[in-house]
mmCIF file of C-alpha atoms in Angstrom:
data_model
loop_
_atom_site.group_PDB
_atom_site.id
_atom_site.type_symbol
_atom_site.label_atom_id
_atom_site.label_comp_id
_atom_site.label_asym_id
_atom_site.label_seq_id
_atom_site.Cartn_x
_atom_site.Cartn_y
_atom_site.Cartn_z
ATOM 1 C CA MET A 585 16.228 -16.723 5.240
ATOM 2 C CA VAL A 586 13.861 -18.666 7.517
ATOM 3 C CA LYS A 587 10.357 -17.280 7.153
ATOM 4 C CA PRO A 588 8.108 -16.931 10.216
ATOM 5 C CA THR A 589 5.408 -19.452 11.026
ATOM 6 C CA ILE A 590 2.012 -18.198 9.855
ATOM 7 C CA ILE A 591 -0.817 -19.370 12.109
ATOM 8 C CA LYS A 592 -4.436 -18.736 11.144
ATOM 9 C CA THR A 593 -7.287 -19.825 13.403
ATOM 10 C CA SER A 594 -9.772 -19.576 10.521
ATOM 11 C CA GLU A 595 -9.991 -18.826 6.824
ATOM 12 C CA ASN A 596 -9.699 -15.242 5.655
ATOM 13 C CA PRO A 597 -13.106 -13.529 5.803
ATOM 14 C CA LEU A 598 -15.277 -12.622 2.823
ATOM 15 C CA GLN A 599 -14.228 -9.639 0.750
ATOM 16 C CA THR A 600 -17.732 -8.686 -0.380
ATOM 17 C CA ILE A 601 -21.326 -9.528 0.536
ATOM 18 C CA GLU A 602 -24.616 -9.157 -1.332
ATOM 19 C CA VAL A 603 -27.258 -6.763 -0.029
ATOM 20 C CA ASP A 604 -30.635 -5.559 -1.233
ATOM 21 C CA VAL A 605 -30.882 -1.889 -2.150
ATOM 22 C CA PHE A 606 -33.452 0.377 -3.769
ATOM 23 C CA ASP A 607 -32.678 2.629 -6.691
ATOM 24 C CA GLU A 608 -34.048 6.134 -7.321
ATOM 25 C CA TYR A 609 -37.248 4.602 -8.725
ATOM 26 C CA GLY A 610 -37.907 2.414 -5.682
ATOM 27 C CA GLU A 611 -36.887 -0.755 -7.528
ATOM 28 C CA ARG A 612 -35.139 -3.437 -5.473
ATOM 29 C CA LEU A 613 -31.639 -4.353 -6.639
ATOM 30 C CA THR A 614 -28.996 -6.793 -5.394
ATOM 31 C CA LYS A 615 -25.547 -5.255 -5.077
ATOM 32 C CA GLN A 616 -22.149 -6.241 -3.754
ATOM 33 C CA ILE A 617 -20.593 -4.147 -0.988
ATOM 34 C CA ALA A 618 -17.047 -4.299 0.363
ATOM 35 C CA CYS A 619 -16.603 -5.811 3.817
ATOM 36 C CA GLU A 620 -14.714 -3.927 6.507
ATOM 37 C CA ARG A 621 -13.477 -5.294 9.818
ATOM 38 C CA PRO A 622 -11.068 -4.306 12.600
ATOM 39 C CA LEU A 623 -7.724 -6.040 13.073
ATOM 40 C CA THR A 624 -5.820 -5.211 16.262
ATOM 41 C CA VAL A 625 -2.060 -5.507 15.747
ATOM 42 C CA MET A 626 0.089 -6.707 18.641
ATOM 43 C CA LEU A 627 3.872 -6.859 18.712
ATOM 44 C CA ASN A 628 5.173 -9.422 21.234
ATOM 45 C CA TRP A 629 1.680 -9.229 22.772
ATOM 46 C CA LYS A 630 1.787 -5.440 23.189
ATOM 47 C CA GLU A 631 -1.065 -3.667 21.409
ATOM 48 C CA VAL A 632 0.116 -1.210 18.758
ATOM 49 C CA VAL A 633 -2.830 -0.178 16.568
ATOM 50 C CA THR A 634 -6.210 -1.295 15.228
ATOM 51 C CA LEU A 635 -6.486 -1.267 11.431
ATOM 52 C CA MET A 636 -9.708 -1.345 9.424
ATOM 53 C CA THR A 637 -9.238 -3.824 6.583
ATOM 54 C CA LEU A 638 -10.801 -6.175 4.054
ATOM 55 C CA GLY A 639 -8.575 -8.863 5.539
ATOM 56 C CA SER A 640 -7.400 -10.434 2.287
ATOM 57 C CA ARG A 641 -3.707 -10.818 3.247
ATOM 58 C CA PRO A 642 -3.547 -9.910 6.938
ATOM 59 C CA GLU A 643 -0.091 -11.366 7.670
ATOM 60 C CA SER A 644 1.534 -9.202 4.994
ATOM 61 C CA LEU A 645 -0.510 -6.177 6.075
ATOM 62 C CA VAL A 646 0.628 -6.278 9.712
ATOM 63 C CA LEU A 647 4.266 -6.981 8.811
ATOM 64 C CA GLY A 648 4.312 -4.131 6.320
ATOM 65 C CA TYR A 649 2.678 -1.774 8.813
ATOM 66 C CA LEU A 650 5.135 -2.608 11.597
ATOM 67 C CA LYS A 651 8.101 -2.383 9.248
ATOM 68 C CA ASN A 652 6.985 0.954 7.763
ATOM 69 C CA GLN A 653 6.448 2.383 11.264
ATOM 70 C CA SER A 654 10.027 1.290 12.149
ATOM 71 C CA PHE A 655 8.923 -1.216 14.814
ATOM 72 C CA LEU A 656 10.622 -4.051 12.892
ATOM 73 C CA SER A 657 13.886 -4.060 10.960
ATOM 74 C CA ASP A 658 15.215 -7.653 10.917
ATOM 75 C CA PRO A 659 13.091 -10.206 8.997
ATOM 76 C CA ASN A 660 15.348 -13.004 10.248
ATOM 77 C CA ALA A 661 14.261 -12.290 13.828
ATOM 78 C CA LEU A 662 10.592 -12.998 13.092
ATOM 79 C CA GLU A 663 9.215 -16.114 14.779
ATOM 80 C CA SER A 664 5.505 -16.183 14.012
ATOM 81 C CA VAL A 665 2.455 -14.255 12.874
ATOM 82 C CA ILE A 666 -0.832 -15.332 14.457
ATOM 83 C CA ILE A 667 -4.082 -14.253 12.795
ATOM 84 C CA ASP A 668 -7.279 -14.797 14.805
ATOM 85 C CA TRP A 669 -10.443 -13.520 13.151
ATOM 86 C CA GLU A 670 -12.607 -14.582 16.117
ATOM 87 C CA THR A 671 -10.895 -11.928 18.254
ATOM 88 C CA HIS A 672 -9.989 -9.739 15.248
ATOM 89 C CA SER A 673 -6.344 -9.736 16.273
ATOM 90 C CA ALA A 674 -2.934 -10.258 14.705
ATOM 91 C CA ALA A 675 0.066 -11.044 16.915
ATOM 92 C CA VAL A 676 3.609 -10.733 15.575
ATOM 93 C CA ILE A 677 6.272 -12.508 17.629
ATOM 94 C CA THR A 678 9.893 -11.503 17.118
ATOM 95 C CA LYS A 679 13.259 -11.977 18.817
ATOM 96 C CA GLU A 680 14.159 -8.427 17.829
ATOM 97 C CA ASP A 681 14.525 -5.798 20.559
ATOM 98 C CA VAL A 682 11.197 -3.944 20.570
ATOM 99 C CA GLN A 683 11.724 -1.813 23.675
ATOM 100 C CA LYS A 684 11.320 1.172 21.349
ATOM 101 C CA VAL A 685 7.593 0.433 20.929
ATOM 102 C CA GLU A 686 6.409 2.384 23.975
ATOM 103 C CA SER A 687 8.511 5.452 23.207
ATOM 104 C CA ALA A 688 7.452 5.406 19.565
ATOM 105 C CA LEU A 689 3.773 5.211 20.524
ATOM 106 C CA LYS A 690 4.146 8.343 22.657
ATOM 107 C CA LYS A 691 5.205 10.372 19.626
ATOM 108 C CA LYS A 692 2.831 10.101 16.713
ATOM 109 C CA THR A 693 1.650 12.417 13.973
ATOM 110 C CA VAL A 694 -1.904 12.109 12.675
ATOM 111 C CA THR A 695 -1.785 12.426 8.894
ATOM 112 C CA SER A 696 -4.371 12.606 6.131
ATOM 113 C CA GLY A 697 -4.393 8.872 5.440
ATOM 114 C CA CYS A 698 -7.669 6.954 5.280
ATOM 115 C CA GLY A 699 -8.091 3.966 7.597
ATOM 116 C CA GLN A 700 -4.873 4.404 9.570
ATOM 117 C CA GLY A 701 -2.772 7.253 8.224
ATOM 118 C CA THR A 702 -0.574 7.575 11.311
ATOM 119 C CA MET A 703 3.207 7.807 11.150
ATOM 120 C CA TYR A 704 4.978 6.875 14.376
ATOM 121 C CA GLY A 705 8.269 8.311 15.592
ATOM 122 C CA ASN A 706 10.469 10.534 13.497
ATOM 123 C CA VAL A 707 10.368 8.653 10.189
ATOM 124 C CA MET A 708 11.501 11.701 8.268
ATOM 125 C CA LYS A 709 14.684 11.938 10.325
ATOM 126 C CA GLN A 710 15.530 8.362 9.296
ATOM 127 C CA LEU A 711 15.052 9.335 5.640
ATOM 128 C CA GLU A 712 17.103 12.532 5.830
ATOM 129 C CA GLY A 713 19.261 12.793 2.697
ATOM 130 C CA TYR A 714 17.751 9.595 1.250
ATOM 131 C CA GLN A 715 17.213 9.186 -2.510
ATOM 132 C CA VAL A 716 15.609 6.334 -4.426
ATOM 133 C CA PRO A 717 17.533 4.841 -7.377
ATOM 134 C CA GLN A 718 17.402 7.214 -10.375
ATOM 135 C CA VAL A 719 15.838 5.615 -13.443
ATOM 136 C CA THR A 720 14.418 6.636 -16.812
ATOM 137 C CA LEU A 721 10.942 5.621 -17.936
ATOM 138 C CA LYS A 722 9.331 5.378 -21.359
ATOM 139 C CA GLN A 723 5.894 6.798 -22.057
ATOM 140 C CA SER A 724 5.009 3.464 -23.650
ATOM 141 C CA GLU A 725 5.897 1.665 -20.403
ATOM 142 C CA ILE A 726 3.423 3.850 -18.529
ATOM 143 C CA TYR A 727 0.698 2.964 -21.027
ATOM 144 C CA SER A 728 1.589 -0.737 -20.839
ATOM 145 C CA ALA A 729 1.374 -0.731 -17.030
ATOM 146 C CA LEU A 730 -1.977 1.074 -17.063
ATOM 147 C CA GLU A 731 -3.348 -1.390 -19.610
ATOM 148 C CA ALA A 732 -2.194 -4.380 -17.532
ATOM 149 C CA LEU A 733 -3.808 -2.897 -14.414
ATOM 150 C CA THR A 734 -7.235 -2.774 -16.064
ATOM 151 C CA HIS A 735 -7.479 -6.556 -15.553
ATOM 152 C CA TYR A 736 -7.413 -6.165 -11.750
ATOM 153 C CA ASN A 737 -9.602 -4.268 -9.223
ATOM 154 C CA ASP A 738 -11.979 -7.234 -8.716
ATOM 155 C CA THR A 739 -13.460 -5.984 -5.440
ATOM 156 C CA TYR A 740 -13.777 -2.433 -6.738
ATOM 157 C CA LYS A 741 -15.541 -3.618 -9.889
ATOM 158 C CA LYS A 742 -18.041 -5.608 -7.780
ATOM 159 C CA ALA A 743 -18.616 -3.238 -4.916
ATOM 160 C CA GLY A 744 -16.548 -0.056 -5.065
ATOM 161 C CA ALA A 745 -15.459 1.588 -1.778
ATOM 162 C CA VAL A 746 -11.898 0.188 -1.826
ATOM 163 C CA HIS A 747 -8.436 1.263 -2.963
ATOM 164 C CA GLY A 748 -6.024 -0.804 -5.037
ATOM 165 C CA CYS A 749 -2.228 -0.781 -5.060
ATOM 166 C CA ALA A 750 0.240 -2.706 -7.193
ATOM 167 C CA VAL A 751 3.929 -3.319 -7.714
ATOM 168 C CA CYS A 752 4.736 -3.443 -11.435
ATOM 169 C CA GLN A 753 7.800 -4.166 -13.512
ATOM 170 C CA GLN A 754 7.400 -2.593 -16.947
ATOM 171 C CA GLU A 755 4.067 -3.975 -18.235
ATOM 172 C CA GLN A 756 3.929 -6.853 -15.721
ATOM 173 C CA VAL A 757 1.853 -6.580 -12.537
ATOM 174 C CA LEU A 758 3.888 -8.484 -9.951
ATOM 175 C CA SER A 759 1.462 -8.095 -7.048
ATOM 176 C CA PHE A 760 -1.900 -6.348 -6.638
ATOM 177 C CA VAL A 761 -3.975 -5.879 -3.504
ATOM 178 C CA GLU A 762 -7.192 -4.054 -2.612
ATOM 179 C CA ASP A 763 -8.243 -2.794 0.805
ATOM 180 C CA VAL A 764 -10.591 -0.283 2.406
ATOM 181 C CA GLY A 765 -7.677 2.105 2.944
ATOM 182 C CA ARG A 766 -4.840 2.827 0.556
ATOM 183 C CA HIS A 767 -2.339 2.628 3.403
ATOM 184 C CA ASN A 768 -3.453 -0.894 4.239
ATOM 185 C CA ALA A 769 -2.851 -1.798 0.596
ATOM 186 C CA VAL A 770 0.625 -0.231 0.387
ATOM 187 C CA ASP A 771 1.636 -1.759 3.737
ATOM 188 C CA THR A 772 0.566 -5.198 2.503
ATOM 189 C CA LEU A 773 2.807 -4.914 -0.557
ATOM 190 C CA ALA A 774 5.649 -3.475 1.534
ATOM 191 C CA GLY A 775 5.358 -6.459 3.875
ATOM 192 C CA GLU A 776 5.584 -8.911 0.990
ATOM 193 C CA MET A 777 8.610 -7.216 -0.546
ATOM 194 C CA TRP A 778 10.393 -6.923 2.794
ATOM 195 C CA LEU A 779 9.748 -10.548 3.749
ATOM 196 C CA ASN A 780 10.993 -11.720 0.338
ATOM 197 C CA GLN A 781 13.932 -9.263 0.449
ATOM 198 C CA GLU A 782 12.870 -7.996 -2.984
ATOM 199 C CA SER A 783 14.483 -4.856 -4.411
ATOM 200 C CA GLY A 784 12.247 -1.994 -5.493
ATOM 201 C CA SER A 785 14.859 -0.322 -7.701
ATOM 202 C CA ASP A 786 13.351 -1.517 -11.008
ATOM 203 C CA LYS A 787 9.692 -1.321 -9.982
ATOM 204 C CA ILE A 788 6.710 0.990 -10.498
ATOM 205 C CA PHE A 789 4.275 1.509 -7.624
ATOM 206 C CA TYR A 790 0.632 2.103 -8.594
ATOM 207 C CA THR A 791 -2.199 3.324 -6.392
ATOM 208 C CA THR A 792 -5.767 4.378 -6.988
ATOM 209 C CA GLY A 793 -5.439 6.793 -4.072
ATOM 210 C CA ARG A 794 -4.114 10.317 -3.816
ATOM 211 C CA LEU A 795 -0.401 10.920 -3.378
ATOM 212 C CA THR A 796 -0.120 12.440 0.075
ATOM 213 C CA SER A 797 3.080 12.832 2.096
ATOM 214 C CA GLU A 798 2.706 9.494 3.883
ATOM 215 C CA MET A 799 2.100 7.611 0.612
ATOM 216 C CA VAL A 800 5.286 9.087 -0.880
ATOM 217 C CA ILE A 801 7.224 8.267 2.301
ATOM 218 C CA LYS A 802 6.137 4.623 2.205
ATOM 219 C CA VAL A 803 7.078 4.217 -1.455
ATOM 220 C CA ALA A 804 10.468 5.783 -0.690
ATOM 221 C CA GLN A 805 10.917 3.282 2.170
ATOM 222 C CA MET A 806 10.307 0.505 -0.351
ATOM 223 C CA GLY A 807 13.051 1.933 -2.589
ATOM 224 C CA ILE A 808 10.708 2.262 -5.575
ATOM 225 C CA PRO A 809 11.625 5.108 -7.980
ATOM 226 C CA VAL A 810 8.313 5.544 -9.849
ATOM 227 C CA LEU A 811 4.943 6.398 -8.301
ATOM 228 C CA LEU A 812 1.853 6.180 -10.508
ATOM 229 C CA SER A 813 -1.660 7.205 -9.436
ATOM 230 C CA ARG A 814 -5.060 7.645 -10.999
ATOM 231 C CA SER A 815 -5.740 10.359 -8.400
ATOM 232 C CA GLY A 816 -4.076 13.672 -7.534
ATOM 233 C CA VAL A 817 -1.072 14.720 -5.485
ATOM 234 C CA THR A 818 -0.798 17.008 -2.453
ATOM 235 C CA GLN A 819 1.689 19.815 -1.974
ATOM 236 C CA MET A 820 3.668 17.956 0.691
ATOM 237 C CA GLY A 821 3.577 14.759 -1.338
ATOM 238 C CA LEU A 822 5.066 16.688 -4.254
ATOM 239 C CA GLU A 823 7.799 18.226 -2.089
ATOM 240 C CA LEU A 824 8.795 14.839 -0.673
ATOM 241 C CA ALA A 825 8.785 13.174 -4.100
ATOM 242 C CA GLU A 826 11.218 15.843 -5.300
ATOM 243 C CA ARG A 827 13.375 15.368 -2.203
ATOM 244 C CA PHE A 828 13.532 11.583 -2.637
ATOM 245 C CA GLY A 829 13.952 11.718 -6.428
ATOM 246 C CA ILE A 830 10.743 9.818 -7.168
ATOM 247 C CA ILE A 831 9.157 10.118 -10.619
ATOM 248 C CA THR A 832 5.585 11.105 -9.763
ATOM 249 C CA ILE A 833 2.796 10.536 -12.289
ATOM 250 C CA ALA A 834 -0.784 11.400 -11.314
ATOM 251 C CA ARG A 835 -4.222 11.612 -12.954
ATOM 252 C CA ALA A 836 -3.229 8.530 -14.941
ATOM 253 C CA LYS A 837 -6.090 6.838 -16.743
ATOM 254 C CA GLY A 838 -6.321 5.507 -20.268
ATOM 255 C CA LEU A 839 -3.991 7.552 -22.450
ATOM 256 C CA ARG A 840 -3.855 10.538 -20.114
ATOM 257 C CA PHE A 841 -1.431 11.276 -17.304
ATOM 258 C CA GLN A 842 0.376 14.207 -15.698
ATOM 259 C CA VAL A 843 4.008 14.055 -14.615
ATOM 260 C CA PHE A 844 4.559 16.115 -11.453
ATOM 261 C CA THR A 845 8.205 15.262 -10.745
ATOM 262 C CA GLY A 846 10.938 13.653 -12.823
ATOM 263 C CA ALA A 847 9.666 14.766 -16.245
ATOM 264 C CA ASP A 848 13.253 15.016 -17.452
ATOM 265 C CA ARG A 849 13.536 11.246 -16.961
ATOM 266 C CA ILE A 850 10.473 10.408 -19.081
ATOM 267 C CA LYS A 851 11.114 9.420 -22.708
ATOM 268 C CA PHE A 852 8.050 10.320 -24.784
ATOM 269 C CA ASP A 853 8.281 7.560 -27.372
ATOM 270 C CA VAL A 854 4.657 7.297 -28.522
ATOM 271 C CA LYS A 855 3.848 8.756 -31.945
ATOM 272 C CA GLY A 856 2.437 12.242 -31.778
ATOM 273 C CA GLN A 857 4.241 13.135 -28.530
ATOM 274 C CA GLN A 858 7.286 15.336 -28.227
#
């Protein structure tokens, strides 16, 4: 596969900056805060959406967003991705037929996502009857993944105010990204996997954010059978996870976790567990 030309007019912007703050005693402190900036996404020079992002991997973010919103389907048709931080814009040029953009923009559902939780068109209709690959998972593999993930979250550890997402394979973290919105983070990873034509069938997807309907939908689109979160799950997220056959594990931190769907496919192999 021929990958698109990536054009950047400048280096990626800073992820964090130092600021002076005062604590509850009036003492001056220097702290790191997460940066946030707009990035307007254009498809063949037609404006689609403006995302709020850290801007760490903008080319993957915009490709993942457009793919997950069903604006793009053929990675071989991509020609270039142009990132311009002076104008805060990202232009994706493709030979694919994108006449559907205008009609898709007319029909959109505002969801509970932070940053840009908007699903365009009838994504659920495309996923009707869809199921992710059915896998089994060991309790020890969950613990190994959580332990490996403790070595990441650099921006969060410095400044807070961001979400992290990762694609894991057993105890190995294959790719990790942080952003101001969890949907930016999942779209970035989806863009990478799609561009590399990487299968999700043997992967675990991790997020620090809550498991809402749109988060479950995006993981299903990636073909990943296990969803792991340190946060909670919503009712619709739970219903969709059951429909797609996704093993859903929430409130996961340290040695604690709660399995919401797919418990029959978890092997509790750690001493002291049944």
